Coordinates of C-alpha atoms in Angstrom, one line a residue:
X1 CA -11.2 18.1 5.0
X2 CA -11.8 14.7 6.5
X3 CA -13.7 14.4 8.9
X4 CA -11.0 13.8 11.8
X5 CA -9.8 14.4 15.5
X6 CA -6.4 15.7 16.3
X7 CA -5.0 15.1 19.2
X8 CA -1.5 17.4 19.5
X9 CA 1.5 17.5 21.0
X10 CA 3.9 20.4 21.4
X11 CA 7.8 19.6 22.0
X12 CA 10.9 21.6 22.0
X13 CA 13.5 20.8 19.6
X14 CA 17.4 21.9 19.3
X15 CA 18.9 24.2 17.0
X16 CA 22.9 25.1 15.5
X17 CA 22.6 28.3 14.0
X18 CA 24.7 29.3 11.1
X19 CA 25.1 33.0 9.8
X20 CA 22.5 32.5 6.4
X21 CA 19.3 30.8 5.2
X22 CA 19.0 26.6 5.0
X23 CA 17.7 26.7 1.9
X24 CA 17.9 22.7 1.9
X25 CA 19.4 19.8 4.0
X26 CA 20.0 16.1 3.3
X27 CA 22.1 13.5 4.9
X28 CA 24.9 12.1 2.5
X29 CA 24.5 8.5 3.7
X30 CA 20.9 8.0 5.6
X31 CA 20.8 4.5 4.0
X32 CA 24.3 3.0 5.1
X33 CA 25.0 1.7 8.7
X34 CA 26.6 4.9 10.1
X35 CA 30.1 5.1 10.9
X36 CA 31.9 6.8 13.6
X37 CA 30.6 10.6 11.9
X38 CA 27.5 11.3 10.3
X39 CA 27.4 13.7 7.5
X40 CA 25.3 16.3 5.7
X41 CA 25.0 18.6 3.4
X42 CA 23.5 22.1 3.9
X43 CA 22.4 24.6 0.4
X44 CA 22.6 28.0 1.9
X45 CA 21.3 31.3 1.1
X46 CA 21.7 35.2 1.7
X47 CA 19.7 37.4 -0.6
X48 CA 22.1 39.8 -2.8
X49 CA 25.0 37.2 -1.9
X50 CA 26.3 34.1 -3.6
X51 CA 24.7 30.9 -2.5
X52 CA 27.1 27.8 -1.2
X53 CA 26.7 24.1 -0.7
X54 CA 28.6 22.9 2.4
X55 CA 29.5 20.2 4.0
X56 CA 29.5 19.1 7.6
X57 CA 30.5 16.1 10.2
X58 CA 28.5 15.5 13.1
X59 CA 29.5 12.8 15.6
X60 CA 27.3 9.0 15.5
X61 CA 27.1 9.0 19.5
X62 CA 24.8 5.8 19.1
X63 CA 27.1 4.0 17.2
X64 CA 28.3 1.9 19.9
X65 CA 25.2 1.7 22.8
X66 CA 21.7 2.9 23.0
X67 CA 21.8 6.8 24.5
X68 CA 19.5 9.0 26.3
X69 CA 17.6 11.0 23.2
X70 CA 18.5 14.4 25.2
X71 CA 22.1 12.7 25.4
X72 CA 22.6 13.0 21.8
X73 CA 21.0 16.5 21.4
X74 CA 23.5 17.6 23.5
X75 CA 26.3 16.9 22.0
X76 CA 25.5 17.7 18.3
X77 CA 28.2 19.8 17.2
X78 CA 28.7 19.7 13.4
X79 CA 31.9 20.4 11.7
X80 CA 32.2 22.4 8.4
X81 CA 34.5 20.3 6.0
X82 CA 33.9 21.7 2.8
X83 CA 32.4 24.3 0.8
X84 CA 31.7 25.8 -2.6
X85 CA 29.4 28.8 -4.4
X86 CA 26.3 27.5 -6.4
X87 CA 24.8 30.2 -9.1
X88 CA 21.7 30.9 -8.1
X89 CA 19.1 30.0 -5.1
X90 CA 18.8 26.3 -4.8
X91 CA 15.0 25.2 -5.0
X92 CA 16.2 21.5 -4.9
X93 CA 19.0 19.2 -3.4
X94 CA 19.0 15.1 -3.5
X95 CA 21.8 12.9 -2.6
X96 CA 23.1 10.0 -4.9
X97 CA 23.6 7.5 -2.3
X98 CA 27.3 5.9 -3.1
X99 CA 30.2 5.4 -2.6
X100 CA 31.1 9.0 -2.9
X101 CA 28.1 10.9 -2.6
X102 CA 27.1 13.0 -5.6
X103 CA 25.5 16.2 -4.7
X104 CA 22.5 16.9 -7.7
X105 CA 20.9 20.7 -7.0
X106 CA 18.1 22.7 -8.9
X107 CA 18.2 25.9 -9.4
X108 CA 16.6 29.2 -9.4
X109 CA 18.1 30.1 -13.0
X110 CA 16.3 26.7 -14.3
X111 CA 19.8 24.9 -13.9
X112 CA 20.7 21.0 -13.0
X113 CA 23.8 21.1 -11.1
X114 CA 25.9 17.6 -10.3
X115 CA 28.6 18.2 -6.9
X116 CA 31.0 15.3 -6.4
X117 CA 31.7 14.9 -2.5
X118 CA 34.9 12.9 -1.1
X119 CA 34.3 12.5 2.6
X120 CA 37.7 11.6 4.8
X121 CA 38.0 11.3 8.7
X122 CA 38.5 14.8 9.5
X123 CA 38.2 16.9 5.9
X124 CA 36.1 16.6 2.7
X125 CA 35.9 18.0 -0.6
X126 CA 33.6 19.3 -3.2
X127 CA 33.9 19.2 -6.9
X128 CA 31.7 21.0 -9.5
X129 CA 31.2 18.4 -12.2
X130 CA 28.5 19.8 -14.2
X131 CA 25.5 22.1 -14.9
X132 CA 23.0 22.6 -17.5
X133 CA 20.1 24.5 -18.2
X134 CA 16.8 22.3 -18.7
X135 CA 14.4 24.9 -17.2
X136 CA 13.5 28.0 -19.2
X137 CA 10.4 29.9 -21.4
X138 CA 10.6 30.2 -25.2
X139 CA 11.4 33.8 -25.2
X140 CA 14.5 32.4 -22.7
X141 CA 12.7 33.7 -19.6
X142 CA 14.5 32.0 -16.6
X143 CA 12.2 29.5 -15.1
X144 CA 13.1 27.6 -12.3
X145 CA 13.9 24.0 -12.0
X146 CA 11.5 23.5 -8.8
X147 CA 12.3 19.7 -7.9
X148 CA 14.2 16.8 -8.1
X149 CA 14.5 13.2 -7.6
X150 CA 16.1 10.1 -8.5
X151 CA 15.5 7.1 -10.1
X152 CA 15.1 4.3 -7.3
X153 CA 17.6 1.1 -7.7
X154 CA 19.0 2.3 -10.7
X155 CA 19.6 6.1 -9.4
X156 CA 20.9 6.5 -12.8
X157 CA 18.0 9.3 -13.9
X158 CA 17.2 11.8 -12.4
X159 CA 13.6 13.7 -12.9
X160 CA 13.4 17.3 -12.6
X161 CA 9.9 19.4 -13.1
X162 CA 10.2 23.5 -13.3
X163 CA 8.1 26.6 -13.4
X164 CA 7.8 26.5 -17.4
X165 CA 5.5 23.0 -16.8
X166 CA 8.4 21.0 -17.8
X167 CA 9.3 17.4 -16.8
X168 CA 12.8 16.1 -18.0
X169 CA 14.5 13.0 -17.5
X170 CA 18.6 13.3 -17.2
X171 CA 20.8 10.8 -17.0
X172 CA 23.1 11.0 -13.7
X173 CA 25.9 10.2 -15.3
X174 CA 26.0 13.0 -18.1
X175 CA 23.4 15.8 -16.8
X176 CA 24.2 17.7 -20.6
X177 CA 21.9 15.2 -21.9
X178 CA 17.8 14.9 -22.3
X179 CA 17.3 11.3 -22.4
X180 CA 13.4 12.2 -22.3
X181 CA 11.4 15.4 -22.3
X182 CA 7.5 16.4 -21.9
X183 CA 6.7 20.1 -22.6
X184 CA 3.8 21.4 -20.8
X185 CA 2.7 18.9 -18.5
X186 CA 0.6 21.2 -16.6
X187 CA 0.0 24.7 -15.7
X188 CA 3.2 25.0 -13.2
X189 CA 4.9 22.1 -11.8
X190 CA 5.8 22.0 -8.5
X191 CA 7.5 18.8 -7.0
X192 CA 8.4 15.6 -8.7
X193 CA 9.1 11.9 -7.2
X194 CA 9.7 8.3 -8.5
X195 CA 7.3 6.0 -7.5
X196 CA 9.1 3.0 -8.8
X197 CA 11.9 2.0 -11.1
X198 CA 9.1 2.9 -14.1
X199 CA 6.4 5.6 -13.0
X200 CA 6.9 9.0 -11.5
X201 CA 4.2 11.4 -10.4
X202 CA 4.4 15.0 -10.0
X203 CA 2.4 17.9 -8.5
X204 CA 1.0 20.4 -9.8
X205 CA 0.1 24.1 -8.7
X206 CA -3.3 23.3 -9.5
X207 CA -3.9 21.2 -7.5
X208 CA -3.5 17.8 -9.6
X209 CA -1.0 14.6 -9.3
X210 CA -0.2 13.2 -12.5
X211 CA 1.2 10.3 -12.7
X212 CA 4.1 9.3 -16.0
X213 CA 5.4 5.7 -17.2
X214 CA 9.1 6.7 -17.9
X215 CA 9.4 4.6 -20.7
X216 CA 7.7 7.4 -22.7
X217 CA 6.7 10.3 -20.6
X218 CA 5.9 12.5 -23.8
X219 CA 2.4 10.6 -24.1
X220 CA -0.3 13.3 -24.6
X221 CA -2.0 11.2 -21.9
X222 CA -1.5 11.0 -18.7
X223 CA -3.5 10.5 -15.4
X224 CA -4.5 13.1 -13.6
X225 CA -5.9 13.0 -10.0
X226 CA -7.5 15.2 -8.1
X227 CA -9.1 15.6 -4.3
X228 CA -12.1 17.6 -5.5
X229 CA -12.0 19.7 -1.8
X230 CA -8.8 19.9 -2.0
X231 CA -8.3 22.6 -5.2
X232 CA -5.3 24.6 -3.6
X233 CA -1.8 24.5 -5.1
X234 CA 0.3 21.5 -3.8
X235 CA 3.7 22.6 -3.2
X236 CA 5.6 19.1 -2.4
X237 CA 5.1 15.5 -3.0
X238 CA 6.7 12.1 -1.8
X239 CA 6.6 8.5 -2.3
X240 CA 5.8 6.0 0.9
X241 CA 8.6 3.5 1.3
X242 CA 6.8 0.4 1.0
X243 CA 3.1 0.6 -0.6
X244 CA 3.5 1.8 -4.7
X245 CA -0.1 3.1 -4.0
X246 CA 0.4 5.3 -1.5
X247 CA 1.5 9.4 -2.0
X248 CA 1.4 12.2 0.3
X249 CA 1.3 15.4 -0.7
X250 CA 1.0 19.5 1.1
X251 CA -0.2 22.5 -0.2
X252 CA 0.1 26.1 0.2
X253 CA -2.6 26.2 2.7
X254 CA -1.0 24.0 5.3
X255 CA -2.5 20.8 4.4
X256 CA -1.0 17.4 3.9
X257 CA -2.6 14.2 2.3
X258 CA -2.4 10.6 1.9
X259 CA -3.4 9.8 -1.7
X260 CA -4.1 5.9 -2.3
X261 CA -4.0 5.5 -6.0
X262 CA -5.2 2.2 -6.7
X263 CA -8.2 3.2 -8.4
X264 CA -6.9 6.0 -10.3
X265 CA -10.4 7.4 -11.6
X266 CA -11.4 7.7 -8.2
X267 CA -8.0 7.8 -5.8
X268 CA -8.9 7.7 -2.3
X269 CA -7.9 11.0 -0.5
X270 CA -7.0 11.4 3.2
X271 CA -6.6 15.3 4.3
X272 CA -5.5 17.2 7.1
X273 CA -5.0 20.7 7.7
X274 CA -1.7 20.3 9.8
X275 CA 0.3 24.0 9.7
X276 CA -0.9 27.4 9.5
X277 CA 0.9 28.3 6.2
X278 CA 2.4 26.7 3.2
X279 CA 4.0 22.9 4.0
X280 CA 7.4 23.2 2.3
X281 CA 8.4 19.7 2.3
X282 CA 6.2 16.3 3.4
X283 CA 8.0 12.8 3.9
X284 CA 6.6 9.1 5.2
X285 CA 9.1 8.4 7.9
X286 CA 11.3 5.8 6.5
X287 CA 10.9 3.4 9.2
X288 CA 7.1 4.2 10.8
X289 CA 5.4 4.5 7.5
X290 CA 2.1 5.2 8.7
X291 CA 4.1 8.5 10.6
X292 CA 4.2 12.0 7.9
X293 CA 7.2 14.4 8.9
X294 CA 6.5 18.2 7.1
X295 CA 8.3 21.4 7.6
X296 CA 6.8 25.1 7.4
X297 CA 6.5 28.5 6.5
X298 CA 4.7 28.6 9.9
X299 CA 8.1 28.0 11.4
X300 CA 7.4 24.1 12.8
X301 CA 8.1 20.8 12.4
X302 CA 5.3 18.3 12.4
X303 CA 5.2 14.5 12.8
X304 CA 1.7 13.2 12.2
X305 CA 0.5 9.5 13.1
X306 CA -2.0 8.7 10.2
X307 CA -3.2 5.0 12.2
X308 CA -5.6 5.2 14.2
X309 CA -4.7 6.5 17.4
X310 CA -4.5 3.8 19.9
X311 CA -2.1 5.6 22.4
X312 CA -1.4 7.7 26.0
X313 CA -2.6 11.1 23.7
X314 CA -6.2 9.4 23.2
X315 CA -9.0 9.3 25.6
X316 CA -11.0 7.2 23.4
X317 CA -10.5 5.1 20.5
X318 CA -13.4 3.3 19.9
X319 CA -15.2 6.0 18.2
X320 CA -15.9 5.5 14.7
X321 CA -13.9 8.7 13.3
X322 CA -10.2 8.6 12.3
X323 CA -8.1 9.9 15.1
X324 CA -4.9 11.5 14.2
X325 CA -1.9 12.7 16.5
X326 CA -0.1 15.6 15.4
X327 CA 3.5 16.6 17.2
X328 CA 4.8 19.9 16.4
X329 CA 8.7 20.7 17.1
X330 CA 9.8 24.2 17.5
X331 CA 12.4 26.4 18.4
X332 CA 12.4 28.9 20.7
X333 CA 15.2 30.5 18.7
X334 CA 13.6 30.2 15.2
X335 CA 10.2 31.6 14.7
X336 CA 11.0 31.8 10.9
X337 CA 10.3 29.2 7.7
X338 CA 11.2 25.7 8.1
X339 CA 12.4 25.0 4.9
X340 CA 13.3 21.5 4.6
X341 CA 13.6 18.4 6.3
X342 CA 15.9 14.9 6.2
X343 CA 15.5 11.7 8.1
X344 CA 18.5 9.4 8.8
X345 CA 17.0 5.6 8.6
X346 CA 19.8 4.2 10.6
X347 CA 20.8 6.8 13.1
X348 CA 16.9 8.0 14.0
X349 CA 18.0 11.8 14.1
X350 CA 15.7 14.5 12.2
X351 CA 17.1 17.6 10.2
X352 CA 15.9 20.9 9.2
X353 CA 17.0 23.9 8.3
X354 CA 15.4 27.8 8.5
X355 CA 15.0 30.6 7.2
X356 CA 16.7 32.1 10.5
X357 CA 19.9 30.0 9.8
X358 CA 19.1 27.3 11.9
X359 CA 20.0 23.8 11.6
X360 CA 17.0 22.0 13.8
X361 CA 17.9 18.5 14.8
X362 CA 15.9 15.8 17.1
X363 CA 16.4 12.0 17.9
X364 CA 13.4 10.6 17.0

């Protein structure tokens, strides 16, 4: 680990329960100026029972003047407007950000599902478009499809890695077709992200980040980086919104990292052991870029400043160590997995959702 102090923070945060597992949450339109409602989508999950994808409406009560963060906690009250069963658990959700949002889901059988969602004023609708299987072992052994993402700008591919060390590339606008395929990558594949228009990287469980050019992802060749004190299996990876060169990664030991990958034979490596147990999902937050949001199986939030710490949590900050401040947001009501997270860039408000049913939710 780096050599580092942590200064922390513990704050409360809000939770709407619902009646099964948040397997995963996303906003359906965290890039657009939001409207009167916000909306999300929720996969969610009872073991032995059929898994759904649902909508909801919450009301944008900072659309028209600035509001008192506790304010807007207060009144978050989502609406079901829609819902529909999913085979399988789903491992992986991302949001096509149009004009009607396309709902893409990975599944436990190995599946790529694609969800169209028509959102009205007070009612919505889901439509099953597609599903195929890209995920599975020779001997057709089901194998996960683990993660997702899509193609920046274009967000007409869509990468998906799975658990038989498979990446594929689909095209959004027929999922039935492999437009590119590369058969054991690595030794289990964890999580998958764009880092441009024309390079993806993906983790591995052994520890690695490899790094593809999509124009031919089937080279035998790839880069492969690794934090040689960090050798536990990463379980998540993102892309920072700004910088090409920058990654973050967790693990299953609690630990997220900063990876700068300019020189790629020796990336620079930034690590900090932030939860007790494995980090489900890690994001830069879209608009503080140097801030990392990650969710749980310890059953908390974090938000970790990765400048130096030059603020009212520091005593000193002349010191010649890296200072780091880590908030952690919990429930008193959840003391279960936080499962995933989702920031929206316009109307500042954090989601999550648990393992207990709860839907977790902050102004940041």
């Amino acid at each position: 680990m780096e050599n580092v102090v942590v200064n922390m923070a513990r704050r409360e945060i809000d939770q709407f329960t619902v009646p099964r597992k948040v397997s995963k949450i996303r906003w359906l339109e965290g890039s657009v100026f939001p409207q009167k409602n916000l909306h999300f989508a929720t996969a969610l999950h009872v073991d032995g029972k059929v898994d759904t994808l649902t909508i909801w409406s919450c009301e944008n009560q900072r659309q028209f003047e600035i509001m008192r963060a506790e304010d807007v906690k207060a009144g978050f009250n989502p609406k079901q407007l829609a819902e529909i069963s999913h085979r399988g658990e789903v491992l992986d959700m991302r949001v096509i950000d149009d004009q009607e949002p396309l709902l893409v889901t990975a599944s436990s059988l190995g599946e790529i599902n694609l969800y169209k969602s028509k959102i009205q004023a007070d009612s919505s609708t889901l439509q099953h478009v597609a599903t195929h299987r890209h995920h599975g072992f020779p001997n057709l052994g089901v194998a996960g499809a683990t993660s997702l993402s899509i193609r920046p700008q274009a967000l007409n591919e869509i990468a998906s890695v799975g658990e038989d060390s498979r990446l594929v590339l689909i095209g959004s606008d027929n999922i039935q077709k492999t437009l590119q395929r590369s058969d054991r990558v690595s030794s289990g594949l964890s999580a998958v992200c764009w880092r441009s228009s024309s390079s993806i990287a993906v983790a591995t469980k052994s520890g690695q980040v490899r790094l593809f050019d999509r124009r031919d992802i089937s080279k035998s060749v790839s880069p492969v980086l690794q934090d040689p004190r960090q050798l536990d299996p990463l379980t998540c990876i993102a892309q920072h919104p700004t910088d090409v060169h920058k990654l973050t990664t967790g693990n299953d030991e609690g630990a997220v990292s900063i990876w700068d990958v300019r020189n790629m034979s020796k990336p620079e490596v930034k690590a900090i052991k932030v939860h007790n147990s494995i980090v489900w999902e890690v994001m830069f937050h879209p608009n503080q870029p140097d801030k990392l949001i990650s969710s749980s199986q310890d059953g908390t939030l974090a938000t970790v400043n990765w400048k130096q710490a030059l603020n009212e949590y520091v005593s000193d900050a002349t010191g010649t160590k890296d200072e780091y401040i880590a908030t952690y947001w919990s429930s008193i009501t959840n003391v279960l997995s936080v499962n995933s997270i989702d920031y929206h860039n316009r109307a500042n408000i954090l989601l999550a959702g648990a393992d207990s049913g709860g839907i977790l939710h902050s102004v940041q």
